[in-house]
Short mmCIF file of C-alpha atoms and ligand atoms in Angstrom, two decimals:
data_model
loop_
_atom_site.label_atom_id
_atom_site.label_comp_id
_atom_site.label_asym_id
_atom_site.label_seq_id
_atom_site.Cartn_x
_atom_site.Cartn_y
_atom_site.Cartn_z
CA UNK A 131 -45.40 92.41 11.83
CA UNK A 132 -42.89 90.55 10.54
CA UNK A 133 -41.91 86.99 11.03
CA UNK A 134 -38.79 86.43 13.01
CA UNK A 135 -36.11 84.71 10.97
CA UNK A 136 -33.32 82.26 11.70
CA UNK A 137 -30.30 81.30 9.30
CA UNK A 138 -28.21 78.00 10.45
CA UNK A 139 -26.23 75.68 8.27
CA UNK A 140 -23.62 72.75 8.47
CA UNK A 141 -20.07 72.67 6.98
CA UNK A 142 -20.62 71.42 3.46
CA UNK A 143 -18.58 68.17 3.91
CA UNK A 144 -16.06 66.62 1.53
CA UNK A 145 -17.89 63.47 -0.02
CA UNK A 146 -14.29 61.63 -0.56
CA UNK A 147 -15.42 59.01 1.03
CA UNK A 148 -18.81 57.80 3.50
CA UNK A 149 -19.26 60.18 6.45
CA UNK A 150 -18.79 59.13 9.60
CA UNK A 151 -19.96 59.80 13.46
CA UNK A 152 -18.19 63.06 13.67
CA UNK A 153 -19.83 64.36 10.58
CA UNK A 154 -23.39 63.34 12.16
CA UNK A 155 -22.37 65.07 14.99
CA UNK A 156 -22.16 68.47 13.60
CA UNK A 157 -25.23 68.16 11.42
CA UNK A 158 -27.24 66.20 14.50
CA UNK A 159 -26.49 69.49 16.69
CA UNK A 160 -27.42 71.74 14.08
CA UNK A 161 -30.97 69.81 13.41
CA UNK A 162 -31.56 70.08 16.88
CA UNK A 163 -30.71 74.20 16.79
CA UNK A 164 -33.02 74.65 13.88
CA UNK A 165 -36.05 72.39 15.25
CA UNK A 166 -36.02 74.64 18.72
CA UNK A 167 -35.84 78.12 16.17
CA UNK A 168 -38.85 76.43 14.67
CA UNK A 169 -40.87 75.56 17.59
CA UNK A 170 -40.30 79.10 19.17
CA UNK A 171 -42.08 80.21 15.69
CA UNK A 172 -39.03 81.39 14.24
CA UNK A 173 -38.79 81.28 10.12
CA UNK A 174 -36.04 79.16 10.16
CA UNK A 175 -33.71 78.25 6.93
CA UNK A 176 -31.35 75.20 8.05
CA UNK A 177 -28.84 74.60 4.84
CA UNK A 178 -26.41 71.28 4.74
CA UNK A 179 -24.12 70.22 1.55
CA UNK A 180 -21.28 68.99 -0.12
CA UNK A 181 -17.93 70.74 -0.95
CA UNK A 182 -17.69 68.35 -4.40
CA UNK A 183 -14.58 69.83 -6.28
CA UNK A 184 -10.27 69.31 -5.78
CA UNK A 185 -7.52 67.33 -6.16
CA UNK A 186 -8.23 64.45 -3.36
CA UNK A 187 -11.56 63.62 -4.96
CA UNK A 188 -10.02 63.85 -8.38
CA UNK A 189 -7.59 61.20 -6.95
CA UNK A 190 -10.22 58.86 -5.22
CA UNK A 191 -12.21 59.12 -8.34
CA UNK A 192 -9.13 57.69 -10.66
CA UNK A 193 -8.35 55.37 -8.27
CA UNK A 194 -12.15 53.94 -8.32
CA UNK A 195 -11.42 54.20 -12.56
CA UNK A 196 -14.47 56.09 -12.71
CA UNK A 197 -15.29 60.52 -13.33
CA UNK A 198 -15.07 62.70 -10.14
CA UNK A 199 -18.59 63.57 -11.36
CA UNK A 200 -19.93 60.04 -11.12
CA UNK A 201 -17.49 59.73 -7.69
CA UNK A 202 -19.86 62.53 -5.72
CA UNK A 203 -22.79 61.88 -7.37
CA UNK A 204 -22.15 58.29 -5.91
CA UNK A 205 -21.52 59.21 -2.47
CA UNK A 206 -24.07 61.97 -2.25
CA UNK A 207 -27.00 60.72 -4.14
CA UNK A 208 -25.88 56.31 -4.18
CA UNK A 209 -27.19 54.15 -1.55
CA UNK A 210 -25.81 54.53 1.79
CA UNK A 211 -24.91 58.02 0.51
CA UNK A 212 -25.56 61.41 2.11
CA UNK A 213 -28.67 62.08 1.87
CA UNK A 214 -29.79 58.83 2.74
CA UNK A 215 -28.18 59.26 6.07
CA UNK A 216 -29.39 62.57 6.65
CA UNK A 217 -33.00 60.68 6.07
CA UNK A 218 -31.81 57.71 8.35
CA UNK A 219 -31.07 60.76 10.86
CA UNK A 220 -34.30 62.70 10.10
CA UNK A 221 -32.10 66.05 9.45
CA UNK A 222 -34.67 68.66 8.79
CA UNK A 223 -32.86 70.67 6.49
CA UNK A 224 -34.32 73.05 4.08
CA UNK A 225 -31.99 73.20 1.27
CA UNK A 226 -28.46 71.02 0.21
CA UNK A 227 -26.42 72.09 -1.96
CA UNK A 228 -23.91 70.21 -3.75
CA UNK A 229 -20.79 72.68 -4.47
CA UNK A 230 -21.11 71.27 -8.14
CA UNK A 231 -24.75 72.43 -9.30
CA UNK A 232 -24.29 74.62 -11.84
CA UNK A 233 -26.07 77.77 -9.95
CA UNK A 234 -23.38 77.51 -7.48
CA UNK A 235 -20.42 77.03 -9.89
CA UNK A 236 -21.97 80.11 -12.23
CA UNK A 237 -22.03 82.39 -8.95
CA UNK A 238 -18.46 81.70 -7.59
CA UNK A 239 -17.07 82.42 -11.00
CA UNK A 240 -18.55 85.90 -10.63
CA UNK A 241 -17.96 86.48 -7.19
CA UNK A 242 -13.99 85.52 -8.29
CA UNK A 243 -14.53 88.37 -11.34
CA UNK A 244 -15.98 90.70 -8.64
CA UNK A 245 -12.90 90.50 -6.44
CA UNK A 246 -10.27 90.36 -9.01
CA UNK A 247 -11.62 93.26 -10.73
CA UNK A 248 -11.46 94.94 -7.46
CA UNK A 249 -7.64 94.14 -6.97
CA UNK A 250 -8.79 91.81 -4.07
CA UNK A 251 -7.08 89.55 -6.06
CA UNK A 252 -4.01 89.47 -8.21
CA UNK A 253 -1.59 87.00 -10.18
CA UNK A 254 1.50 85.38 -8.46
CA UNK A 255 3.47 82.53 -7.92
CA UNK A 256 2.56 79.86 -5.69
CA UNK A 257 5.60 77.62 -3.94
CA UNK A 258 4.89 74.97 -2.87
CA UNK A 259 6.27 70.81 -2.38
CA UNK A 260 5.26 69.09 -5.66
CA UNK A 261 5.74 65.22 -6.33
CA UNK A 262 6.55 64.80 -9.88
CA UNK A 263 4.74 61.00 -10.53
CA UNK A 264 1.21 62.71 -9.25
CA UNK A 265 1.42 65.50 -10.02
CA UNK A 266 0.40 66.97 -7.32
CA UNK A 267 1.20 69.72 -4.97
CA UNK A 268 1.00 69.56 -0.79
CA UNK A 269 2.30 72.15 1.69
CA UNK A 270 4.33 71.31 4.31
CA UNK A 271 1.77 70.12 6.77
CA UNK A 272 0.29 67.63 4.23
CA UNK A 273 3.66 65.79 3.95
CA UNK A 274 4.25 62.62 5.68
CA UNK A 275 7.70 61.89 7.05
CA UNK A 276 8.70 64.53 4.26
CA UNK A 277 6.93 63.07 1.48
CA UNK A 278 4.00 63.27 -0.23
CA UNK A 279 1.43 62.03 1.24
CA UNK A 280 -0.18 59.42 -1.16
CA UNK A 281 2.54 57.44 -3.06
CA UNK A 282 5.48 58.30 -0.06
CA UNK A 283 7.95 59.04 -2.64
CA UNK A 284 10.28 62.46 -2.52
CA UNK A 285 8.81 65.65 -3.10
CA UNK A 286 10.55 69.15 -4.75
CA UNK A 287 10.48 72.05 -4.51
CA UNK A 288 8.45 73.56 -7.15
CA UNK A 289 6.19 76.98 -8.36
CA UNK A 290 3.21 77.58 -10.53
CA UNK A 291 1.43 80.64 -11.19
CA UNK A 292 -1.94 81.41 -8.81
CA UNK A 293 -4.65 83.96 -7.98
CA UNK A 294 -3.95 85.50 -4.27
CA UNK A 295 -6.31 87.11 -2.19
CA UNK A 296 -5.45 89.96 -0.73
CA UNK A 297 -6.13 88.41 3.12
CA UNK A 298 -3.54 90.85 4.57
CA UNK A 299 -5.50 94.02 3.99
CA UNK A 300 -8.27 92.75 6.22
CA UNK A 301 -6.31 91.80 8.85
CA UNK A 302 -7.06 94.89 11.40
CA UNK A 303 -10.73 94.70 10.62
CA UNK A 304 -10.96 90.86 11.24
CA UNK A 305 -8.79 91.32 14.68
CA UNK A 306 -11.16 93.64 15.87
CA UNK A 307 -13.98 91.44 14.55
CA UNK A 308 -12.74 88.53 16.79
CA UNK A 309 -11.97 90.39 19.58
CA UNK A 310 -14.11 93.18 19.95
CA UNK A 311 -17.20 91.41 19.51
CA UNK A 312 -19.39 87.89 20.02
CA UNK A 313 -18.43 86.94 16.31
CA UNK A 314 -16.50 83.80 17.30
CA UNK A 315 -18.00 81.21 19.81
CA UNK A 316 -17.28 79.87 22.04
CA UNK A 317 -15.00 82.81 23.10
CA UNK A 318 -11.80 80.70 24.01
CA UNK A 319 -11.28 80.40 20.87
CA UNK A 320 -10.67 83.35 19.75
CA UNK A 321 -7.17 83.94 21.90
CA UNK A 322 -5.75 81.51 19.23
CA UNK A 323 -6.81 82.36 16.11
CA UNK A 324 -5.41 86.11 17.25
CA UNK A 325 -2.01 84.61 18.43
CA UNK A 326 -1.12 82.16 16.13
CA UNK A 327 -2.44 83.19 13.23
CA UNK A 328 -3.34 87.26 13.25
CA UNK A 329 -0.30 88.75 14.82
CA UNK A 330 2.19 86.99 13.27
CA UNK A 331 0.53 88.49 10.27
CA UNK A 332 -1.70 87.28 7.67
CA UNK A 333 -0.04 86.23 4.22
CA UNK A 334 -2.38 86.78 1.02
CA UNK A 335 -4.15 83.47 0.59
CA UNK A 336 -3.82 81.02 -2.99
CA UNK A 337 -6.81 81.04 -4.54
CA UNK A 338 -6.14 79.11 -7.65
CA UNK A 339 -4.59 76.42 -9.19
CA UNK A 340 -3.50 75.24 -12.41
CA UNK A 341 -2.24 71.66 -11.21
CA UNK A 342 -5.24 69.89 -11.29
CA UNK A 343 -8.33 70.73 -12.96
CA UNK A 344 -11.35 68.94 -11.26
CA UNK A 345 -12.81 72.36 -9.46
CA UNK A 346 -14.28 75.35 -11.07
CA UNK A 347 -12.58 76.94 -14.00
CA UNK A 348 -11.45 80.71 -13.52
CA UNK A 349 -13.63 81.97 -16.38
CA UNK A 350 -11.31 84.79 -17.88
CA UNK A 351 -8.21 82.69 -17.16
CA UNK A 352 -9.28 78.85 -17.56
CA UNK A 353 -6.38 77.36 -17.20
CA UNK A 354 -6.89 78.32 -13.27
CA UNK A 355 -9.38 76.56 -11.44
CA UNK A 356 -10.80 78.07 -7.80
CA UNK A 357 -8.94 76.94 -4.93
CA UNK A 358 -11.15 75.30 -2.16
CA UNK A 359 -12.28 78.43 -0.36
CA UNK A 360 -13.95 80.63 -2.15
CA UNK A 361 -16.28 77.91 -3.82
CA UNK A 362 -16.56 76.35 -0.33
CA UNK A 363 -17.19 79.25 1.84
CA UNK A 364 -19.59 81.21 -0.54
CA UNK A 365 -22.09 77.81 -0.21
CA UNK A 366 -23.39 79.67 2.30
CA UNK A 367 -24.66 82.49 0.50
CA UNK A 368 -25.24 80.92 -2.88
CA UNK A 369 -27.62 78.48 -1.59
CA UNK A 370 -29.35 81.58 -0.72
CA UNK A 371 -29.86 82.84 -4.32
CA UNK A 372 -26.63 85.20 -4.42
CA UNK A 373 -25.20 86.22 -7.71
CA UNK A 374 -27.47 83.12 -9.31
CA UNK A 375 -31.11 82.70 -10.75
CA UNK A 376 -31.79 79.68 -8.86
CA UNK A 377 -33.74 80.55 -5.82
CA UNK A 378 -35.70 83.72 -5.26
CA UNK A 379 -33.15 86.84 -4.40
CA UNK A 380 -35.89 87.80 -1.89
CA UNK A 381 -34.15 84.43 0.31
CA UNK A 382 -30.90 85.81 0.32
CA UNK A 383 -32.42 89.52 1.20
CA UNK A 384 -34.36 87.55 4.07
CA UNK A 385 -31.71 84.94 5.38
CA UNK A 386 -28.55 86.29 4.48
CA UNK A 387 -26.54 87.09 7.00
CA UNK A 388 -26.51 83.56 8.74
CA UNK A 389 -27.57 84.00 12.45
CA UNK A 390 -24.63 80.80 13.05
CA UNK A 391 -22.53 78.83 11.41
CA UNK A 392 -21.25 75.57 13.02
CA UNK A 393 -18.39 74.19 12.33
CA UNK A 394 -15.63 71.47 13.52
CA UNK A 395 -12.71 73.35 15.26
CA UNK A 396 -10.01 72.63 12.61
CA UNK A 397 -12.04 74.99 10.65
CA UNK A 398 -13.08 77.92 12.26
CA UNK A 399 -9.54 79.68 11.20
CA UNK A 400 -11.25 79.52 7.72
CA UNK A 401 -14.68 80.62 8.84
CA UNK A 402 -13.17 83.03 11.65
CA UNK A 403 -10.39 85.10 9.10
CA UNK A 404 -11.01 84.38 5.65
CA UNK A 405 -14.73 83.75 5.38
CA UNK A 406 -15.30 87.76 6.74
CA UNK A 407 -12.24 88.93 5.03
CA UNK A 408 -14.11 87.69 1.84
CA UNK A 409 -17.13 88.93 3.05
CA UNK A 410 -15.92 92.20 3.28
CA UNK A 411 -13.67 92.31 -0.11
CA UNK A 412 -17.88 91.75 -1.45
CA UNK A 413 -18.80 94.80 0.82
CA UNK A 414 -21.39 91.85 2.43
CA UNK A 415 -22.75 91.74 5.39
CA UNK A 416 -21.00 89.48 7.85
CA UNK A 417 -22.77 86.12 9.74
CA UNK A 418 -23.51 86.86 13.37
CA UNK A 419 -21.86 83.69 14.96
CA UNK A 420 -19.56 81.20 14.14
CA UNK A 421 -19.72 78.42 16.59
CA UNK A 422 -16.41 75.95 16.93
CA UNK A 423 -17.38 72.81 18.24
CA UNK A 424 -14.93 70.34 19.33
CA UNK A 425 -14.31 66.70 18.01
CA UNK A 426 -15.42 63.50 19.01
CA UNK A 427 -12.30 61.25 19.21
CA UNK A 428 -11.60 57.42 19.62
CA UNK A 429 -9.12 56.38 21.63
CA UNK A 430 -7.90 59.81 22.17
CA UNK A 431 -7.34 60.70 18.66
CA UNK A 432 -9.37 62.33 15.64
CA UNK A 433 -11.65 59.98 13.85
CA UNK A 434 -11.18 60.40 10.50
CA UNK A 435 -11.27 58.75 6.95
CA UNK A 436 -7.55 58.77 5.94
CA UNK A 437 -6.72 56.99 9.30
CA UNK A 438 -9.48 54.45 8.61
CA UNK A 439 -11.11 54.67 12.48
CA UNK A 440 -14.02 55.81 11.85
CA UNK A 441 -17.62 54.45 13.27
CA UNK A 442 -20.41 54.28 11.20
CA UNK A 443 -23.46 56.06 12.11
CA UNK A 444 -25.57 53.89 9.51
CA UNK A 445 -24.60 50.86 11.73
CA UNK A 446 -25.26 52.36 15.30
CA UNK A 447 -29.14 53.97 13.97
CA UNK A 448 -30.26 51.19 12.39
CA UNK A 449 -29.19 49.19 15.68
CA UNK A 450 -29.66 51.50 18.27
CA UNK A 451 -32.33 53.97 16.39
CA UNK A 452 -31.81 57.01 14.89
CA UNK A 453 -33.67 59.41 17.73
CA UNK A 454 -31.29 57.28 20.43
CA UNK A 455 -28.06 57.85 19.14
CA UNK A 456 -28.76 61.98 18.15
CA UNK A 457 -29.62 61.65 21.74
CA UNK A 458 -26.61 60.13 22.69
CA UNK A 459 -24.85 62.35 20.30
CA UNK A 460 -26.34 65.83 22.14
CA UNK A 461 -26.38 64.76 25.91
CA UNK A 462 -22.53 63.45 26.46
CA UNK A 463 -20.49 65.80 24.85
CA UNK A 464 -20.56 69.43 25.56
CA UNK A 465 -20.74 70.91 22.14
CA UNK A 466 -17.59 73.28 22.66
CA UNK A 467 -15.06 70.70 23.73
CA UNK A 468 -13.69 67.42 22.51
CA UNK A 469 -15.23 63.93 23.89
CA UNK A 470 -14.12 60.16 23.63
CA UNK A 471 -16.84 58.19 21.68
CA UNK A 472 -17.44 54.78 22.96
CA UNK A 473 -19.67 52.13 22.20
CA UNK A 474 -19.90 51.18 26.31
CA UNK A 475 -21.08 55.11 26.85
CA UNK A 476 -23.56 54.22 23.89
CA UNK A 477 -25.28 51.73 25.26
CA UNK A 478 -25.16 53.03 29.15
CA UNK A 479 -27.00 56.12 28.25
CA UNK A 480 -29.75 54.28 26.37
CA UNK A 481 -30.37 51.55 28.75
CA UNK A 482 -29.64 54.45 31.76
CA UNK A 483 -31.58 57.75 30.52
CA UNK A 484 -33.83 55.88 27.57
CA UNK A 485 -35.17 53.12 28.72
CA UNK A 486 -34.32 53.78 32.68
CA UNK A 487 -35.51 57.05 33.15
CA UNK A 488 -37.73 58.20 30.82
CA UNK A 489 -38.83 54.45 29.80
CA UNK A 490 -39.93 53.56 33.08
CA UNK A 491 -41.68 56.84 33.77
CA UNK A 492 -43.90 56.53 30.97
CA UNK A 493 -44.71 53.20 31.30
CA UNK A 494 -45.18 53.11 35.16
CA UNK A 495 -47.41 56.25 34.63
CA UNK A 496 -49.66 55.35 31.19
CA UNK A 497 -49.85 51.59 32.73
CA UNK A 498 -51.04 52.94 36.03
CA UNK A 499 -53.74 55.26 34.70
CA UNK A 500 -54.86 52.64 32.48
CA UNK A 501 -55.21 49.82 35.07
CA UNK A 502 -56.52 52.17 37.59
CA UNK A 503 -58.11 54.21 35.85
CA UNK A 504 -59.54 53.00 32.68
CA UNK A 505 -57.16 55.28 31.10
CA UNK A 506 -59.35 58.41 31.99
CA UNK A 507 -57.93 60.38 34.84
CA UNK A 508 -61.05 62.07 37.18
CA UNK A 509 -61.54 65.70 37.96
CA UNK A 510 -61.48 64.94 41.65
CA UNK A 511 -58.14 64.85 42.74
CA UNK A 512 -56.50 65.70 46.01
CA UNK A 513 -52.75 67.69 46.45
CA UNK A 514 -50.36 66.60 48.92
CA UNK A 515 -46.69 67.70 50.26
CA UNK A 516 -45.22 66.10 47.65
CA UNK A 517 -46.54 67.97 44.87
CA UNK A 518 -45.19 71.49 45.30
CA UNK A 519 -41.16 70.87 44.49
CA UNK A 520 -42.10 68.82 41.49
CA UNK A 521 -44.43 71.52 39.96
CA UNK A 522 -42.00 73.78 40.54
CA UNK A 523 -39.19 71.96 38.97
CA UNK A 524 -41.73 71.50 35.97
CA UNK A 525 -42.46 75.29 35.43
CA UNK A 526 -39.20 76.26 35.37
CA UNK A 527 -37.93 73.73 32.92
CA UNK A 528 -38.70 76.08 30.00
CA UNK A 529 -37.18 78.91 30.86
CA UNK A 530 -33.65 76.96 32.10
CA UNK A 531 -34.01 74.89 28.85
CA UNK A 532 -33.71 77.91 26.34
CA UNK A 533 -31.27 79.44 28.04
CA UNK A 534 -29.55 76.73 27.77
CA UNK A 535 -30.20 76.17 23.83
CA UNK A 536 -29.45 79.78 23.56
CA UNK A 537 -25.92 79.09 24.89
CA UNK A 538 -25.04 75.86 22.46
CA UNK A 539 -25.69 73.87 25.54
CA UNK A 540 -27.82 71.09 24.09
CA UNK A 541 -25.50 68.86 26.89
CA UNK A 542 -27.14 70.88 29.75
CA UNK A 543 -30.80 71.29 27.96
CA UNK A 544 -30.97 67.91 28.25
CA UNK A 545 -29.49 67.32 31.62
CA UNK A 546 -32.46 69.96 32.46
CA UNK A 547 -35.21 67.52 30.90
CA UNK A 548 -33.78 64.35 32.73
CA UNK A 549 -33.72 66.35 35.42
CA UNK A 550 -37.51 66.70 36.02
CA UNK A 551 -37.91 63.17 34.39
CA UNK A 552 -35.62 61.88 37.50
CA UNK A 553 -37.70 63.86 40.36
CA UNK A 554 -41.05 63.06 38.18
CA UNK A 555 -40.23 59.12 39.08
CA UNK A 556 -39.06 60.06 42.30
CA UNK A 557 -42.07 61.57 43.22
CA UNK A 558 -43.91 58.41 42.18
CA UNK A 559 -41.87 55.96 44.41
CA UNK A 560 -42.69 58.88 47.05
CA UNK A 561 -46.03 58.93 46.19
CA UNK A 562 -46.50 55.17 46.05
CA UNK A 563 -49.88 54.80 43.99
CA UNK A 564 -49.66 51.39 44.54
CA UNK A 565 -50.36 52.03 47.97
CA UNK A 566 -52.98 54.76 47.20
CA UNK A 567 -55.25 52.03 45.28
CA UNK A 568 -56.03 50.14 47.70
CA UNK A 569 -58.21 52.15 49.56
CA UNK A 570 -61.52 54.33 47.88
CA UNK A 571 -61.06 56.87 49.97
CA UNK A 572 -57.14 58.12 48.34
CA UNK A 573 -58.38 57.51 44.91
CA UNK A 574 -58.51 61.29 44.38
CA UNK A 575 -54.85 61.43 45.89
CA UNK A 576 -54.20 58.59 43.39
CA UNK A 577 -55.74 61.10 40.57
CA UNK A 578 -53.57 63.47 41.27
N1 MSP B 886 -15.73 70.67 3.16
C1 MSP B 886 -14.41 71.30 4.62
C2 MSP B 886 -16.11 72.22 5.05
C3 MSP B 886 -16.69 73.15 3.59
S1 MSP B 886 -17.25 74.60 4.91
C4 MSP B 886 -17.41 75.70 3.70
C5 MSP B 886 -14.06 70.01 4.89
N2 MSP B 886 -14.96 68.92 4.86
S2 MSP B 886 -14.88 67.89 6.12
O1 MSP B 886 -15.49 66.55 5.80
O2 MSP B 886 -13.32 66.97 6.59
O3 MSP B 886 -15.35 68.39 7.47
C6 MSP B 886 -16.72 68.98 8.25
C7 MSP B 886 -16.82 68.73 9.08
O4 MSP B 886 -16.92 67.69 9.65
C8 MSP B 886 -15.52 70.09 9.78
O5 MSP B 886 -16.31 70.99 10.33
C9 MSP B 886 -15.01 69.02 10.81
O6 MSP B 886 -14.79 69.45 12.33
C10 MSP B 886 -16.31 67.88 11.49
N3 MSP B 886 -15.93 66.80 11.73
C11 MSP B 886 -14.84 65.08 10.85
N4 MSP B 886 -14.92 64.88 11.81
C12 MSP B 886 -14.92 65.09 13.29
C13 MSP B 886 -14.72 64.31 14.21
N5 MSP B 886 -14.42 63.10 14.56
N6 MSP B 886 -15.62 65.11 15.17
C14 MSP B 886 -16.43 66.35 15.18
N7 MSP B 886 -16.83 66.97 14.02
C15 MSP B 886 -15.21 66.35 13.55
O7 MSP B 886 -13.83 70.31 6.58
#
């Protein structure tokens, strides 16, 4: 019989700076899901990686006085970089893609050309706000008080030649996908996509630029570089060998379509509208689900590298251990919603759940087994009136846990586990083994 397969991905992160606890959150959740599926006997492929092109990285590298490649190499592979962080956090990814990898670059050029030959990519004119001193185009929403977000100087309206993807052509099919299937999860995110983006009319998407160089050149028109989303989104397929020779074709055949892409809520739009439209254009199967999780907030606002209010996962994992941090991230924040990060919450979780409840249960149980029986329990055991309820809780745990994990409700799955731990602690309190230990007659009950 064919082994069941499961393909899960994180977003590919921008290595424009060190990653923070928000990125760690998504990767930890993906890792938990991948491990859960492996335990269930699935053949799992877990992909993560980095999204390394674009103007921002070009500018950052310039500021740092290095080439863009040196800049991203340092953030991805360098000390305390992305790969080190995932190692520290025990992330069990099977594959790591960098969009600067040769095989990805070559595949993106082929994909771009195929969409162009089909007529789904065409040449047009991009209109935007241009900062002349920085030689940079910005969108209206990127401007700060109407000025360049980098240097603060006024911008002017400007145009450049660019390629566009015929997103509008796929609007009806994408709308149908969102409204009539469970492609996008949680379902609460569907309305926003349909009402804010699809119903007002989808505009074709600019997919190439000439105003910066750090990107994948369009091979049939090399003054253009591929702009962001074709390069970034197709990572999920090039990492399986699609249109390249780096990995065996069988990987793509086995694992595509993805079972789920985990992503943050601000990129739901790209994954639930643009991504399926591009796959439709390529006549490729669509991922089964896209799950848009919430943000970790700090003082009610989004943590972001550009705001400088980020929490360093390295510090926390080194101080409290990766497992404690992983537990906290999955236990305290409902996956689909935003949640406020604070050190107090983290420390309380560690103290209450891990040290008190779990730690106590473990240490009392092993200490008593050791003290009263030399670590080896006798076969003769007496049941008591307290047993049935605990046994029932324990035997139903797997089913409850699985139902929650299948619903991406990590928080509830862990609550189920800790409910059993809590019940077990109460069981010990109620049966008072230290009293049973006082008489030979009650030893079989003690052993139980
Ligand atoms: N490179 C794109 C994704 C391309 S996927 C084909 C990108 N990168 S990012 O580094 O800016 O963000 C990556 C992910 O981190 C996003 O899913 C984003 O939601 C997540 N997070 C960034 N800050 C976050 C929080 N404060 N909380 C939770 N997740 C957040 O977007």
